[in-house]
Coordinates of C-alpha atoms in Angstrom, one line a residue:
M1 CA -22.7 -51.5 10.3
L2 CA -24.6 -48.3 10.9
F3 CA -24.3 -45.5 8.6
L4 CA -25.0 -41.9 9.4
G5 CA -25.1 -39.1 7.0
L6 CA -24.4 -35.6 8.3
G7 CA -26.0 -33.3 5.9
T8 CA -29.3 -31.5 5.4
G9 CA -30.6 -33.6 8.1
L10 CA -29.4 -37.0 9.4
G11 CA -29.6 -39.9 7.2
S12 CA -29.1 -43.3 8.5
A13 CA -29.1 -47.0 7.6
M14 CA -28.2 -50.3 8.9
I15 CA -26.6 -53.1 7.0
V16 CA -27.3 -56.5 8.7
N17 CA -26.2 -59.7 7.1
G18 CA -25.8 -58.0 3.8
I19 CA -29.3 -56.2 3.8
V20 CA -29.6 -52.7 3.7
E21 CA -32.2 -51.4 6.1
P22 CA -32.9 -47.5 5.4
M23 CA -34.0 -45.8 8.8
E24 CA -35.4 -42.5 9.7
L25 CA -33.5 -41.9 13.1
G26 CA -33.0 -38.3 12.4
H27 CA -36.8 -37.9 13.1
L28 CA -36.6 -39.2 16.8
P29 CA -36.9 -36.7 19.4
Y30 CA -34.1 -35.3 21.0
K31 CA -34.0 -32.3 23.4
K32 CA -36.7 -29.7 22.1
G33 CA -36.7 -31.2 18.7
T34 CA -35.3 -33.8 16.7
Y35 CA -32.0 -35.3 16.0
E36 CA -31.7 -33.7 12.8
D37 CA -32.7 -30.3 14.1
Y38 CA -29.6 -30.5 16.2
V39 CA -27.2 -32.3 14.1
G40 CA -28.3 -31.2 10.5
N41 CA -27.6 -28.2 8.7
R42 CA -30.1 -26.1 10.8
G43 CA -28.2 -27.1 13.9
L44 CA -24.7 -26.4 12.5
E45 CA -26.1 -22.9 11.4
R46 CA -27.8 -22.0 14.7
I47 CA -25.4 -23.2 17.4
G48 CA -21.8 -23.0 15.4
K49 CA -19.4 -25.8 14.7
K50 CA -17.8 -26.1 18.3
R51 CA -21.4 -27.1 19.9
W52 CA -22.5 -29.1 16.9
R53 CA -19.5 -31.2 17.1
K54 CA -20.3 -32.2 20.7
L55 CA -23.8 -32.8 19.8
V56 CA -23.0 -34.8 17.1
E57 CA -20.9 -37.0 19.4
D58 CA -23.7 -36.9 21.9
V59 CA -26.3 -38.4 19.2
V60 CA -23.9 -41.0 17.9
D61 CA -23.2 -42.4 21.3
R62 CA -26.8 -42.5 22.0
L63 CA -27.6 -44.4 18.6
V64 CA -24.7 -46.7 19.0
A65 CA -25.7 -47.6 22.7
A66 CA -29.2 -48.5 21.4
L67 CA -28.3 -50.2 18.0
E68 CA -25.1 -51.9 18.9
P69 CA -23.5 -51.8 15.5
E70 CA -20.2 -53.6 14.9
D71 CA -19.1 -50.8 12.8
V72 CA -20.2 -47.1 12.4
V73 CA -19.6 -45.0 9.3
I74 CA -20.2 -41.3 9.3
G75 CA -20.4 -39.6 5.8
G76 CA -22.5 -36.8 4.2
G77 CA -21.6 -33.6 3.2
N78 CA -21.0 -32.1 6.7
V79 CA -18.5 -34.7 8.0
I80 CA -15.8 -32.4 6.9
H81 CA -16.7 -30.1 9.8
M82 CA -15.6 -32.6 12.5
K83 CA -12.2 -32.3 13.5
K84 CA -12.1 -35.8 15.2
L85 CA -14.9 -38.4 14.6
P86 CA -16.4 -40.0 17.5
R87 CA -14.8 -42.9 19.1
G88 CA -15.2 -46.0 17.3
C89 CA -16.4 -44.5 14.0
R90 CA -14.7 -43.9 10.7
A91 CA -15.5 -41.4 7.8
G92 CA -17.2 -42.5 4.9
N93 CA -16.6 -41.5 1.3
N94 CA -19.2 -40.2 -1.1
A95 CA -17.6 -42.2 -3.9
H96 CA -18.5 -45.4 -2.1
A97 CA -21.9 -44.1 -1.4
F98 CA -22.5 -43.6 -5.5
I99 CA -21.1 -47.2 -6.2
G100 CA -23.3 -48.8 -3.5
G101 CA -26.4 -47.1 -4.8
F102 CA -25.5 -48.0 -8.2
R103 CA -25.1 -51.6 -7.4
M104 CA -28.5 -51.5 -5.4
W105 CA -30.2 -50.1 -8.6
N106 CA -28.5 -52.4 -10.9
D107 CA -29.4 -55.5 -8.7
E108 CA -33.1 -54.2 -8.5
L109 CA -33.3 -54.2 -12.3
E110 CA -31.7 -57.8 -12.5
D111 CA -34.2 -59.0 -10.0
R112 CA -36.9 -57.8 -12.0
G113 CA -35.5 -59.3 -14.9
T114 CA -35.1 -56.1 -16.9
L115 CA -31.0 -56.8 -17.0
A116 CA -29.4 -60.1 -17.1
R117 CA -26.5 -60.1 -14.6
G118 CA -23.2 -59.9 -16.7
S119 CA -25.1 -59.1 -19.9
P120 CA -23.4 -56.5 -22.2
V121 CA -26.3 -54.0 -21.6
C122 CA -25.6 -54.5 -17.8
R123 CA -21.9 -53.8 -18.1
K124 CA -22.5 -51.1 -20.5
R125 CA -24.6 -49.3 -18.1
Q126 CA -22.4 -49.8 -15.5
R127 CA -19.6 -48.4 -17.5
Q128 CA -21.5 -45.4 -18.2
A129 CA -22.6 -44.4 -14.9
L130 CA -19.1 -44.8 -13.5
L131 CA -17.8 -42.4 -16.2
H132 CA -20.7 -40.1 -15.5
W133 CA -20.0 -40.2 -11.8
A134 CA -16.1 -39.7 -12.2
Y135 CA -16.7 -36.9 -14.8
D136 CA -19.1 -34.9 -12.3
S137 CA -16.9 -35.7 -9.3
R138 CA -14.1 -33.7 -10.9
Q139 CA -16.0 -30.3 -10.0
F140 CA -15.5 -31.0 -6.3

């Protein structure tokens, strides 16, 4: 799966066989700058939503052609500006991003032996983090 985050810049990650590989695809050269110069906030503000949407589609098409992912998820704060997602893509959800990030953080602690999987402390921290997230997300 290829994840592309439209926001300040262009976030990107690939998940292959359950392994998350962060990528910096936004820094690759594109036209007279980089991908994120065109599909990040700077591009959106500079060229307007209509042209920005076309550039997002072009960038997604190029990355899909090069990486050949089975699934493409587009998320980030600026995905709301897309009237229609590029063909073969689906919108991500920030709630899922938080939960996924929390799981990665939790797995790292367990791998270091800081938390025992399924321990009361581990479950308590999971509940606390999810409650904080649920409370914070009410503001949106």
